[in-house]
């Protein structure tokens, strides 16, 4: 029986559930399609994992659930599984003729919500909707919990910081991990309780929105404030009183916590409340608010990310301070950006770096100040520093091109000079997340400007070089297993594009300082979805104490490339490092 | 309504295939999927299977000739084939595939060769039988087929 078209999805859930089936076996594909159609689901089939991934990326909200075979020639099913889980956060069901415990276990480890054995029966497929439903339920709970728990840095910074910054300890990793992909759709809590609303619709408390909220609160007077009044003042269509109420609650908790924390906050890795915009905070379009200590902070940002959509979020507010520019547009799978900002004594102050916003003239103004997490891609490196050090997410291997770049914001004293001569070819930014010392750990790259126009492989190899070093560090037990410093040169970035097999998703936006909420949210949410190394692994940085690590995957994009061309001016790319498959190492670390 | 003699023949043939282990319940599942929207579903699937499995078997054959020591590759191909056989319930073929993989595990090339010959044979036999089966089915005619119940 033919499936009702998408438009008739108003029928009772789970009718019309949109399933994507991926299997290289054409016979199975046909059978599964038929079975699913008979369940009244809307089916799309795909014989290639890569194509499937593309499809998912292009039409993000087009599917509710993915069913994939484990053994596929072009990509390992588990990899696909990871990607989907991270990037799209969709439930994935694995299938295989092989029912060995170890395989099933692997599936579960990689995040599969179910593992079916072939031959698959229709009755097994009938119930797959439960996975979609369950996820929605969890999302609601998480969002609720999230609101209550979190420490909204954004408030403190009063900045364009993104919605949720988990400033708190790395124990929040789970929390972070669970953070869902937040897009900027409105949502009401009630919607979630209705599973029929398969589409995600959530309120994303973006910088802008939050700013309006804060303004409204201030206008009303903090003591006289109430959700209704705020709602009216904010005048945002679609925003409900409940949204405001819960946000207000968070805000209150946040403020009270701020007061308590203010004294207690040390440089040991917590964001300071006195994160002034000057400190770049504003410029950070960071998932987590990284606090950068004003003086001599060595900030290391480790961005490992599958996708760093750093759309320069720095809105006008901080324009004065930083003339921030946006972004990194790194798109790809979601990954957390780990920002690690140690101060001059090696303290890390970033709990979580979401996106690094490029700071336009940051560095020079800030002097040694810290954070320059913002890496101004749009601009030449004259102001910015950071060495992008990407950490490679262990799970993603070359295919997914996870380049992990860690932005190191020249924290080191030695590097301070770097800032000064930004105009000259820089800088070695060494980031190593080694515990040995704040500097030794850092991978140093000299980004070579001219480097990479050459073949892809060259670049790739250069990139890989970096990573390898990191992995080596990992081996030696450095806490930062995930630090692969990869410094890209402009060209490098271009090549990264090739290097990364992933197709650029639509996440990339022109680096022109657009504020793209959607991307922000994507970015924001990504860390949570990432399962990264436990904080302990990372947290063992002596110098750097991050609370949570977010991994960004640097994806390529044309825009990035453009940016890079400006950005990497004068950067030398050091290709001393060899990139071997880091995966095993990382795997151990991460999945030990 | 009474089964025509053709229908009885078909039923008998099918029973034979099951009894002799050529097919398993997956085949029934396929027949249950067949409906008005796809009246020739089973035949289409079976045709698809034979086409794809022939390709896989050619790969294996080639691998056995060219890189016989590459047991991992052989195993991987056979794994694919096995997965495919499970789609239509080709039991005998599937069992031979399993044996082949066991030989791969033991890196027993000779065993692999022999086992593969069996796979090929079972594959060919099944193909023939199913072709006859579908031929008979076609004779019955669409309406009768549609009303025919799954086993």
XYZ file of C-alpha atoms in Angstrom:
743
model
C 0.000 0.000 0.000
C 1.315 3.326 -0.868
C 2.443 5.568 1.840
C 0.678 8.732 2.517
C 2.701 11.685 1.455
C 4.507 13.730 3.991
C 1.833 16.303 4.030
C -0.566 13.914 5.572
C 1.623 13.334 8.489
C -0.993 14.818 10.583
C -2.198 11.340 11.007
C -1.576 9.685 14.246
C 1.984 8.947 15.036
C 3.696 6.746 14.027
C 2.050 6.803 10.669
C 4.256 8.524 8.215
C 7.384 8.047 10.205
C 10.179 8.998 7.902
C 12.695 6.270 7.663
C 15.949 6.198 5.820
C 17.204 2.730 5.040
C 20.817 2.222 4.159
C 22.000 -1.110 2.877
C 24.332 -2.113 0.127
C 22.326 -5.244 -0.575
C 19.706 -4.368 -3.151
C 17.567 -7.341 -2.289
C 17.331 -6.334 1.325
C 16.763 -2.770 0.397
C 13.752 -3.743 -1.614
C 12.388 -5.981 1.058
C 12.863 -3.491 3.834
C 11.278 -0.806 1.794
C 8.257 -2.936 1.258
C 8.029 -3.904 4.872
C 8.282 -0.359 6.064
C 5.728 0.824 3.595
C 3.399 -1.763 4.904
C 3.883 -0.289 8.323
C 2.680 2.986 6.862
C 6.047 4.580 7.147
C 7.560 6.865 4.658
C 10.630 5.186 3.299
C 13.708 6.384 1.533
C 16.293 3.852 0.535
C 19.928 4.265 -0.131
C 22.563 1.831 -1.196
C 25.573 3.816 -0.220
C 26.455 5.084 3.188
C 28.075 8.201 1.875
C 25.117 9.119 -0.168
C 22.938 8.503 2.817
C 25.018 10.820 4.905
C 24.787 13.478 2.266
C 21.098 13.079 2.114
C 20.834 13.423 5.809
C 22.943 16.491 5.816
C 21.091 18.161 3.067
C 17.722 17.491 4.400
C 18.317 17.679 8.008
C 14.858 17.450 9.239
C 13.625 15.179 6.649
C 14.040 11.956 8.512
C 13.016 10.610 11.825
C 15.031 7.482 12.012
C 17.762 5.686 10.165
C 18.154 1.959 9.668
C 21.486 0.841 8.472
C 23.334 -2.314 7.736
C 26.580 -2.870 9.516
C 28.664 -4.197 6.665
C 28.827 -1.885 3.789
C 31.599 -1.553 1.308
C 31.955 2.190 1.191
C 31.718 2.958 4.841
C 31.530 1.022 7.978
C 28.040 1.004 9.348
C 29.314 1.956 12.744
C 30.903 5.029 11.355
C 27.733 6.027 9.703
C 26.036 5.424 12.959
C 28.345 7.731 14.755
C 28.002 10.419 12.225
C 24.315 10.335 12.242
C 24.141 10.331 15.957
C 26.458 13.237 16.245
C 25.481 15.366 13.378
C 21.860 14.790 13.102
C 21.082 13.237 16.359
C 18.687 10.787 14.883
C 18.004 7.360 16.272
C 19.837 4.713 14.320
C 19.047 1.056 14.126
C 21.711 -1.317 12.992
C 21.115 -4.517 11.093
C 23.279 -7.441 10.349
C 23.231 -11.080 9.622
C 25.898 -11.350 12.247
C 24.472 -11.529 15.675
C 27.584 -12.047 17.625
C 27.561 -10.410 21.005
C 30.672 -8.447 20.273
C 29.128 -6.924 17.215
C 25.941 -6.076 18.943
C 27.922 -4.588 21.763
C 29.858 -2.490 19.351
C 26.651 -1.250 17.890
C 25.356 -0.214 21.229
C 28.636 1.417 22.094
C 28.505 3.466 18.987
C 25.092 4.626 19.876
C 22.701 2.382 18.054
C 19.330 2.337 19.637
C 18.666 -1.134 18.399
C 20.352 -3.945 16.603
C 18.304 -6.181 14.363
C 19.352 -9.510 13.042
C 18.780 -10.447 9.497
C 16.513 -11.808 8.307
C 14.470 -8.978 9.668
C 10.810 -9.545 10.230
C 8.176 -7.007 9.615
C 6.957 -7.082 13.151
C 10.352 -5.917 14.285
C 10.104 -2.981 11.992
C 6.668 -2.096 13.107
C 7.931 -0.987 16.457
C 10.841 1.137 15.454
C 8.792 4.226 16.108
C 9.423 3.687 19.791
C 12.984 4.821 19.328
C 11.866 8.069 17.866
C 9.388 8.571 20.621
C 11.850 7.713 23.297
C 14.340 10.156 22.017
C 11.822 12.895 22.025
C 10.936 12.120 25.559
C 14.507 12.265 26.581
C 14.969 15.488 24.847
C 12.239 17.077 26.770
C 13.660 15.901 29.999
C 17.082 16.999 29.121
C 16.027 20.377 28.158
C 14.231 20.733 31.379
C 17.125 19.519 33.356
C 19.419 21.560 31.348
C 17.660 24.692 32.147
C 17.838 24.069 35.747
C 21.325 22.931 36.042
C 23.168 25.144 33.930
C 25.055 28.073 34.741
C 24.248 30.524 32.223
C 27.402 32.198 31.383
C 25.726 34.176 28.913
C 24.229 36.194 31.563
C 27.369 36.962 33.195
C 29.063 37.858 30.140
C 26.098 39.646 29.029
C 27.352 38.641 25.820
C 26.656 37.027 22.694
C 27.631 33.916 24.193
C 25.529 31.170 23.324
C 22.769 29.732 25.135
C 24.180 27.207 27.364
C 27.543 27.242 28.679
C 28.468 24.662 30.977
C 30.884 26.313 33.047
C 30.760 23.788 35.628
C 32.871 20.872 36.004
C 33.593 18.313 33.535
C 31.137 16.168 35.237
C 28.780 17.858 33.044
C 30.006 15.903 30.219
C 27.073 13.703 30.246
C 24.958 16.630 30.401
C 26.754 18.152 27.621
C 26.605 15.045 25.738
C 22.988 14.925 25.940
C 22.391 18.346 24.830
C 20.391 18.147 21.856
C 20.766 19.833 18.711
C 19.120 23.053 19.247
C 17.967 24.888 16.375
C 16.319 28.133 16.489
C 12.883 26.966 16.157
C 10.502 27.798 18.780
C 9.362 25.175 20.981
C 7.065 24.869 23.763
C 7.380 22.298 26.368
C 3.993 21.085 25.618
C 4.894 20.203 22.169
C 7.308 17.733 23.265
C 4.933 15.792 25.247
C 3.130 15.170 22.086
C 5.096 12.707 20.145
C 3.100 13.318 17.109
C 5.104 16.403 16.679
C 7.936 14.633 15.259
C 9.725 17.691 14.199
C 11.888 19.299 16.720
C 10.856 22.704 17.663
C 12.617 24.282 20.465
C 13.287 27.639 21.681
C 16.835 28.442 21.376
C 17.849 31.110 23.690
C 20.167 32.694 21.323
C 22.276 35.603 22.153
C 19.822 37.929 20.657
C 16.883 36.433 22.314
C 18.565 36.350 25.603
C 19.626 39.887 25.214
C 16.059 40.874 24.686
C 15.132 38.911 27.694
C 17.723 40.616 29.817
C 16.702 43.971 28.534
C 13.143 43.267 29.368
C 14.064 42.148 32.825
C 16.135 45.193 33.431
C 13.440 47.388 32.151
C 10.837 45.906 34.360
C 13.098 45.796 37.312
C 14.491 42.600 38.542
C 12.417 42.432 41.634
C 9.225 43.170 39.884
C 9.776 40.845 37.055
C 7.407 38.163 36.000
C 7.197 35.925 32.966
C 4.136 37.575 31.570
C 5.640 41.014 31.729
C 8.829 39.860 30.156
C 6.987 38.078 27.451
C 5.041 41.153 26.609
C 8.055 43.336 26.525
C 10.065 40.976 24.473
C 7.340 40.718 21.973
C 8.628 37.686 20.217
C 6.027 35.859 18.251
C 5.779 32.263 19.125
C 7.473 32.611 22.438
C 5.312 31.351 25.188
C 4.996 32.334 28.737
C 6.309 28.950 29.717
C 9.443 29.462 27.727
C 10.048 32.721 29.429
C 9.181 31.343 32.812
C 11.645 28.545 32.604
C 14.272 30.809 31.249
C 13.651 33.258 34.018
C 14.059 30.537 36.540
C 17.360 29.673 35.073
C 18.382 33.224 35.024
C 17.594 33.631 38.650
C 19.474 30.527 39.574
C 22.274 31.676 37.480
C 22.509 35.025 39.073
C 22.382 33.660 42.525
C 25.001 31.195 41.661
C 27.106 33.885 40.241
C 27.133 35.680 43.461
C 28.188 32.680 45.359
C 30.695 31.691 42.868
C 32.279 34.935 42.429
C 34.605 34.584 45.248
C 35.094 30.989 44.867
C 36.092 31.090 41.347
C 39.687 30.589 40.826
C 41.588 30.289 37.812
C 41.500 26.681 37.956
C 39.505 26.303 35.041
C 36.327 27.883 35.839
C 34.993 30.646 34.042
C 35.218 33.720 35.909
C 32.347 35.799 36.413
C 34.189 38.804 35.548
C 34.422 37.782 32.143
C 34.191 40.952 30.515
C 33.576 41.438 27.026
C 36.958 42.635 26.872
C 38.021 39.258 27.535
C 36.759 38.177 24.430
C 34.039 36.428 25.944
C 31.716 38.211 23.878
C 33.473 37.191 20.959
C 33.279 33.773 21.740
C 30.620 32.244 20.204
C 31.420 29.559 22.303
C 29.407 26.840 23.402
C 30.773 27.128 26.678
C 31.790 30.239 28.068
C 35.323 30.172 28.369
C 36.689 32.521 30.599
C 39.713 33.990 29.724
C 41.667 35.469 32.292
C 42.534 38.844 31.393
C 46.104 38.746 31.955
C 48.472 36.601 30.308
C 46.134 33.914 29.881
C 47.263 31.337 27.714
C 44.370 30.121 26.111
C 44.358 27.054 24.344
C 41.436 26.168 22.541
C 41.134 22.836 21.478
C 38.550 22.470 19.057
C 37.885 19.118 18.094
C 34.965 19.140 16.277
C 33.144 17.488 13.846
C 31.542 20.497 13.036
C 32.419 23.777 14.111
C 29.963 26.079 12.986
C 31.419 28.991 14.298
C 29.543 31.496 12.767
C 30.901 34.448 13.934
C 28.514 35.351 16.254
C 29.755 38.281 17.534
C 27.289 40.704 17.087
C 27.565 44.290 17.266
C 27.727 44.374 20.922
C 31.210 43.498 21.093
C 32.119 45.048 18.009
C 33.752 47.774 19.836
C 35.791 45.544 21.824
C 36.755 43.137 19.408
C 35.415 43.833 16.181
C 34.861 40.384 16.206
C 34.414 38.629 13.178
C 33.013 35.436 12.850
C 33.803 32.508 12.739
C 34.781 29.590 12.081
C 32.580 27.993 10.038
C 33.403 24.690 10.549
C 30.847 22.431 9.751
C 30.812 18.923 9.647
C 29.632 16.756 12.207
C 29.067 18.286 15.409
C 31.827 18.264 17.658
C 32.762 20.024 20.570
C 35.133 22.686 20.617
C 37.372 22.437 23.388
C 38.597 25.530 24.597
C 41.252 25.472 26.911
C 42.380 28.602 28.269
C 45.021 28.441 30.725
C 46.251 31.498 32.220
C 49.765 32.344 32.403
C 50.287 29.991 35.144
C 48.792 27.441 33.117
C 45.413 27.539 34.442
C 42.762 26.617 32.272
C 39.828 28.557 32.287
C 37.751 27.305 29.650
C 35.327 24.877 30.503
C 33.938 24.555 27.260
C 34.605 26.261 24.208
C 31.923 26.239 21.863
C 32.763 28.127 18.944
C 35.579 30.302 18.681
C 34.672 33.460 17.327
C 37.234 35.183 15.524
C 38.175 38.349 16.915
C 38.999 40.792 14.486
C 41.408 42.894 16.155
C 41.438 41.105 19.172
C 44.811 40.302 19.792
C 46.392 43.535 19.441
C 43.982 45.154 21.686
C 43.954 42.525 24.161
C 47.565 42.261 24.289
C 48.368 39.249 25.990
C 45.124 38.791 27.248
C 43.906 35.764 26.765
C 41.519 34.568 24.966
C 41.699 35.075 21.789
C 39.791 32.283 21.135
C 38.201 33.988 18.485
C 40.033 33.327 15.551
C 39.303 35.710 13.025
C 39.005 33.824 10.036
C 37.916 36.588 8.100
C 40.855 38.406 8.746
C 44.355 38.060 8.584
C 46.032 36.861 11.525
C 47.214 40.105 12.429
C 45.029 40.210 15.290
C 44.255 36.794 15.979
C 46.149 34.251 17.248
C 44.972 31.243 17.870
C 46.461 28.474 16.419
C 43.888 26.284 15.551
C 44.445 23.126 16.955
C 41.988 20.667 16.089
C 41.486 17.687 17.914
C 40.457 14.820 16.121
C 37.568 13.170 17.366
C 38.567 9.712 17.743
C 35.595 8.279 16.398
C 35.814 9.895 13.236
C 38.368 8.719 11.119
C 39.632 10.093 8.004
C 36.498 9.637 6.304
C 34.677 11.869 8.433
C 37.494 14.072 8.385
C 37.543 15.066 11.752
C 40.154 17.367 12.043
C 40.471 18.582 15.334
C 41.812 21.865 15.578
C 42.626 23.377 18.674
C 42.810 26.925 18.840
C 45.438 27.917 20.980
C 45.448 31.331 21.882
C 48.888 31.944 22.400
C 48.861 31.706 25.935
C 52.339 31.018 26.511
C 54.486 33.780 27.482
C 56.827 32.914 24.817
C 54.148 33.129 22.490
C 53.069 36.400 23.542
C 55.350 37.905 21.201
C 53.561 36.221 18.618
C 50.835 38.528 19.000
C 52.994 41.328 18.436
C 54.137 40.245 15.264
C 51.207 39.022 13.800
C 51.899 40.660 10.734
C 54.835 38.631 10.264
C 54.496 35.078 9.690
C 53.674 33.751 12.851
C 53.702 32.069 15.041
C 54.043 29.025 16.241
C 51.335 28.257 18.192
C 51.986 25.387 20.066
C 49.281 23.689 21.631
C 49.663 20.595 23.222
C 47.490 19.504 25.643
C 50.121 17.822 27.344
C 50.232 17.830 30.916
C 53.851 18.320 30.949
C 53.624 21.899 30.740
C 51.443 24.264 29.175
C 53.646 24.628 26.348
C 55.272 21.475 25.817
C 52.082 19.847 25.292
C 51.134 22.109 22.621
C 51.687 21.151 19.224
C 53.443 23.674 17.447
C 52.704 24.468 14.090
C 53.922 26.948 11.994
C 51.443 27.421 9.513
C 52.949 27.756 6.308
C 51.145 30.006 4.243
C 52.096 28.846 0.967
C 51.967 25.389 1.697
C 49.102 23.786 0.586
C 48.073 24.634 -2.697
C 49.694 21.546 -3.645
C 48.013 18.351 -3.796
C 45.475 17.355 -1.464
C 47.462 14.647 -0.160
C 50.115 16.963 0.809
C 47.906 19.018 2.787
C 46.235 16.145 4.150
C 49.411 14.745 5.167
C 50.366 17.863 6.795
C 47.292 17.937 8.628
C 47.703 14.515 9.534
C 51.045 15.231 10.702
C 49.726 17.234 13.372
C 47.429 14.783 14.554
C 49.906 12.210 14.753
C 51.931 14.141 17.101
C 49.091 14.394 19.265
C 48.413 10.847 19.159
C 51.867 10.257 20.138
C 51.260 12.313 23.075
C 48.321 10.401 23.765
C 50.206 7.320 23.781
C 52.470 8.588 26.313
C 49.579 9.096 28.439
C 49.179 12.699 28.056
C 45.905 13.647 29.134
C 44.999 15.228 26.067
C 44.660 12.447 23.852
C 42.612 14.295 21.637
C 44.840 17.016 20.921
C 45.900 16.967 17.577
C 47.179 20.129 16.704
C 46.579 20.819 13.275
C 47.438 24.021 11.996
C 46.138 24.679 8.723
C 47.428 26.988 6.413
C 45.062 28.585 4.203
C 45.647 26.112 1.667
C 45.615 23.583 4.221
C 42.146 24.380 4.886
C 41.260 24.085 1.390
C 42.730 20.806 1.398
C 41.133 19.920 4.489
C 38.127 20.120 2.492
C 39.336 17.420 0.369
C 40.813 15.726 3.176
C 37.609 15.542 4.780
C 35.550 13.392 2.792
C 32.567 14.763 4.224
C 30.752 16.949 2.038
C 30.299 20.295 3.227
C 27.043 20.571 4.655
C 24.887 23.428 4.519
C 26.184 24.538 7.785
C 28.676 26.696 6.338
C 27.753 30.167 6.046
C 29.700 32.927 4.670
C 32.195 34.087 7.085
C 31.054 37.541 6.836
C 30.061 37.917 10.318
C 26.627 36.767 9.831
C 25.012 35.653 12.791
C 23.427 32.512 12.061
C 21.403 31.304 14.822
C 20.827 28.059 13.366
C 24.366 27.326 13.107
C 24.981 28.481 16.477
C 22.583 26.178 17.811
C 23.936 23.435 15.873
C 27.181 24.185 17.222
C 25.958 24.538 20.616
C 24.270 21.373 20.614
C 26.991 19.517 19.134
C 29.150 19.153 22.074
C 26.599 17.379 23.870
C 26.138 14.917 21.324
C 29.677 14.241 21.193
C 30.971 11.645 23.244
C 34.291 12.698 23.931
C 36.911 11.708 26.140
C 36.007 11.932 29.638
C 37.071 14.979 31.332
C 39.502 13.111 33.301
C 41.390 12.392 30.288
C 41.433 15.872 29.311
C 41.281 17.328 32.624
C 44.505 15.931 33.477
C 46.097 18.662 31.770
C 48.126 20.201 34.270
C 48.054 23.434 32.800
C 44.821 23.388 31.351
C 41.895 22.487 33.183
C 39.016 22.160 31.161
C 35.790 21.362 32.459
C 34.341 19.953 29.528
C 35.621 19.382 26.260
C 33.897 20.067 23.230
C 35.029 18.769 20.135
C 34.724 20.502 16.979
C 35.175 19.080 13.771
C 36.513 21.355 11.394
C 34.818 20.869 8.263
C 35.638 22.464 5.173
C 33.609 24.732 3.345
C 34.160 27.152 0.775
C 33.584 29.884 3.104
C 36.099 28.546 5.377
C 38.453 28.395 2.633
C 37.942 31.945 1.911
C 38.419 32.831 5.370
C 41.403 30.894 5.611
C 43.045 32.603 2.889
C 42.961 35.672 4.870
C 43.513 34.031 7.986
C 46.412 32.049 7.368
C 48.447 34.712 6.043
C 51.787 34.296 7.292
C 51.139 31.184 9.047
C 53.536 28.528 8.631
C 52.421 25.127 8.517
C 54.580 22.731 10.113
C 54.427 19.423 8.677
C 56.619 17.677 10.968
C 53.987 15.610 12.321
C 52.885 12.521 10.861
C 49.453 11.545 10.865
C 48.755 8.030 11.309
C 45.570 6.622 12.110
C 44.849 8.100 15.294
C 41.828 6.200 15.804
C 43.164 3.323 17.659
C 44.835 5.547 20.050
C 41.963 7.701 20.514
C 39.706 4.846 20.671
C 41.525 3.552 23.562
C 41.463 6.745 25.235
C 37.975 7.517 24.592
C 36.449 4.252 24.777
C 38.587 2.584 27.241
C -13.031 -21.645 -3.219
C -11.304 -24.553 -4.629
C -7.791 -24.558 -5.626
C -7.308 -25.265 -9.221
C -4.974 -28.005 -10.141
C -2.347 -25.477 -11.032
C -2.566 -23.923 -7.695
C -2.214 -27.262 -6.070
C 0.831 -27.932 -8.097
C 2.370 -24.705 -7.033
C 1.599 -25.420 -3.422
C 3.117 -28.822 -3.743
C 6.224 -27.519 -5.335
C 6.616 -24.966 -2.681
C 6.173 -27.477 0.042
C 8.874 -29.551 -1.528
C 11.254 -26.659 -1.534
C 10.644 -26.132 2.111
C 10.839 -29.740 3.062
C 14.071 -30.227 1.270
C 15.535 -27.245 2.951
C 15.973 -25.077 -0.052
C 13.866 -22.372 1.423
C 12.979 -21.259 4.897
C 10.290 -19.130 6.477
C 11.780 -15.955 5.111
C 10.266 -16.950 1.808
C 6.874 -16.999 3.473
C 7.498 -13.551 4.776
C 8.123 -12.383 1.269
C 4.922 -13.881 0.054
C 3.071 -12.122 2.804
C 4.489 -8.858 1.650
C 3.084 -9.393 -1.776
C -0.122 -7.499 -2.286
C -2.087 -5.569 -4.797
C 0.395 -2.768 -4.871
C 3.176 -5.169 -5.771
C 1.650 -8.339 -7.177
C 4.936 -9.727 -8.378
C 6.899 -8.801 -5.375
C 8.356 -12.196 -4.592
C 9.489 -12.841 -8.091
C 11.039 -9.419 -8.314
C 12.929 -9.918 -5.129
C 14.133 -13.338 -6.138
C 15.285 -12.041 -9.483
C 17.143 -9.272 -7.761
C 18.720 -11.758 -5.455
C 20.031 -13.964 -8.190
C 21.427 -11.070 -10.053
C 23.229 -9.657 -7.095
C 24.391 -12.958 -5.725
C 25.844 -13.933 -9.070
C 27.888 -10.808 -8.954
C 29.077 -11.570 -5.465
C 29.966 -15.078 -6.418
C 31.946 -13.877 -9.365
C 33.896 -11.695 -6.956
C 34.616 -14.643 -4.767
C 35.659 -16.731 -7.684
C 38.012 -14.068 -8.797
C 39.416 -13.606 -5.357
C 40.013 -17.305 -5.036
C 41.984 -17.240 -8.198
C 43.944 -14.106 -7.742
C 44.503 -13.691 -4.084
C 43.576 -16.933 -2.476
C 45.504 -16.174 0.638
C 43.434 -13.151 1.358
C 41.044 -14.891 3.661
C 39.744 -11.700 5.070
C 38.575 -10.578 1.713
C 37.063 -13.931 0.958
C 35.308 -13.904 4.252
C 34.023 -10.443 3.665
C 32.585 -11.339 0.286
C 31.023 -14.427 1.640
C 29.556 -12.457 4.477
C 27.842 -10.282 1.944
C 26.576 -13.264 0.062
C 25.311 -14.832 3.183
C 23.446 -11.698 4.094
C 21.907 -11.743 0.698
C 20.785 -15.331 0.919
C 19.018 -14.585 4.135
C 16.856 -12.113 2.291
C 14.933 -14.708 0.368
C 15.423 -17.571 2.744
C 17.827 -19.495 0.579
C 18.656 -21.885 3.353
C 20.908 -24.364 1.693
C 22.985 -21.734 0.027
C 23.250 -19.909 3.302
C 24.474 -22.997 5.081
C 27.154 -23.542 2.520
C 28.206 -19.953 2.937
C 28.592 -20.517 6.645
C 30.807 -23.498 6.018
C 32.912 -21.531 3.637
C 33.431 -18.877 6.245
C 34.494 -21.481 8.718
C 37.162 -22.595 6.313
C 38.212 -19.022 5.945
C 38.615 -18.761 9.659
C 40.834 -21.776 9.599
C 42.582 -20.387 6.582
C 41.950 -23.652 4.919
C 42.210 -22.760 1.292
C 41.347 -26.151 0.010
C 38.326 -26.276 2.220
C 37.315 -22.907 0.903
C 37.611 -24.035 -2.665
C 35.543 -27.086 -2.125
C 32.993 -25.266 -0.106
C 32.677 -22.637 -2.731
C 31.897 -25.223 -5.329
C 29.075 -26.364 -3.153
C 27.820 -22.858 -2.782
C 27.769 -22.491 -6.502
C 25.956 -25.717 -6.937
C 23.300 -24.958 -4.392
C 22.887 -21.555 -5.869
C 22.358 -22.964 -9.344
C 19.924 -25.594 -8.167
C 17.858 -23.117 -6.247
C 17.766 -20.810 -9.170
C 16.441 -23.498 -11.388
C 13.803 -24.597 -8.969
C 12.572 -21.132 -8.320
C 12.414 -20.401 -11.990
C 10.099 -23.355 -12.454
C 8.122 -22.246 -9.491
C 7.522 -18.807 -10.845
C 6.753 -20.114 -14.254
C 4.018 -22.171 -12.755
C 2.795 -19.229 -10.798
C 2.542 -17.140 -13.889
C 0.388 -19.742 -15.452
C -2.025 -19.428 -12.664
C -2.741 -15.855 -13.477
C -2.744 -12.704 -11.453
C -6.165 -12.883 -9.859
C -5.710 -16.354 -8.701
C -2.303 -15.608 -7.453
C -3.464 -12.664 -5.504
C -6.010 -14.678 -3.699
C -3.666 -17.452 -3.015
C -2.709 -17.429 0.600
C 0.867 -17.592 1.702
C 1.561 -21.193 2.024
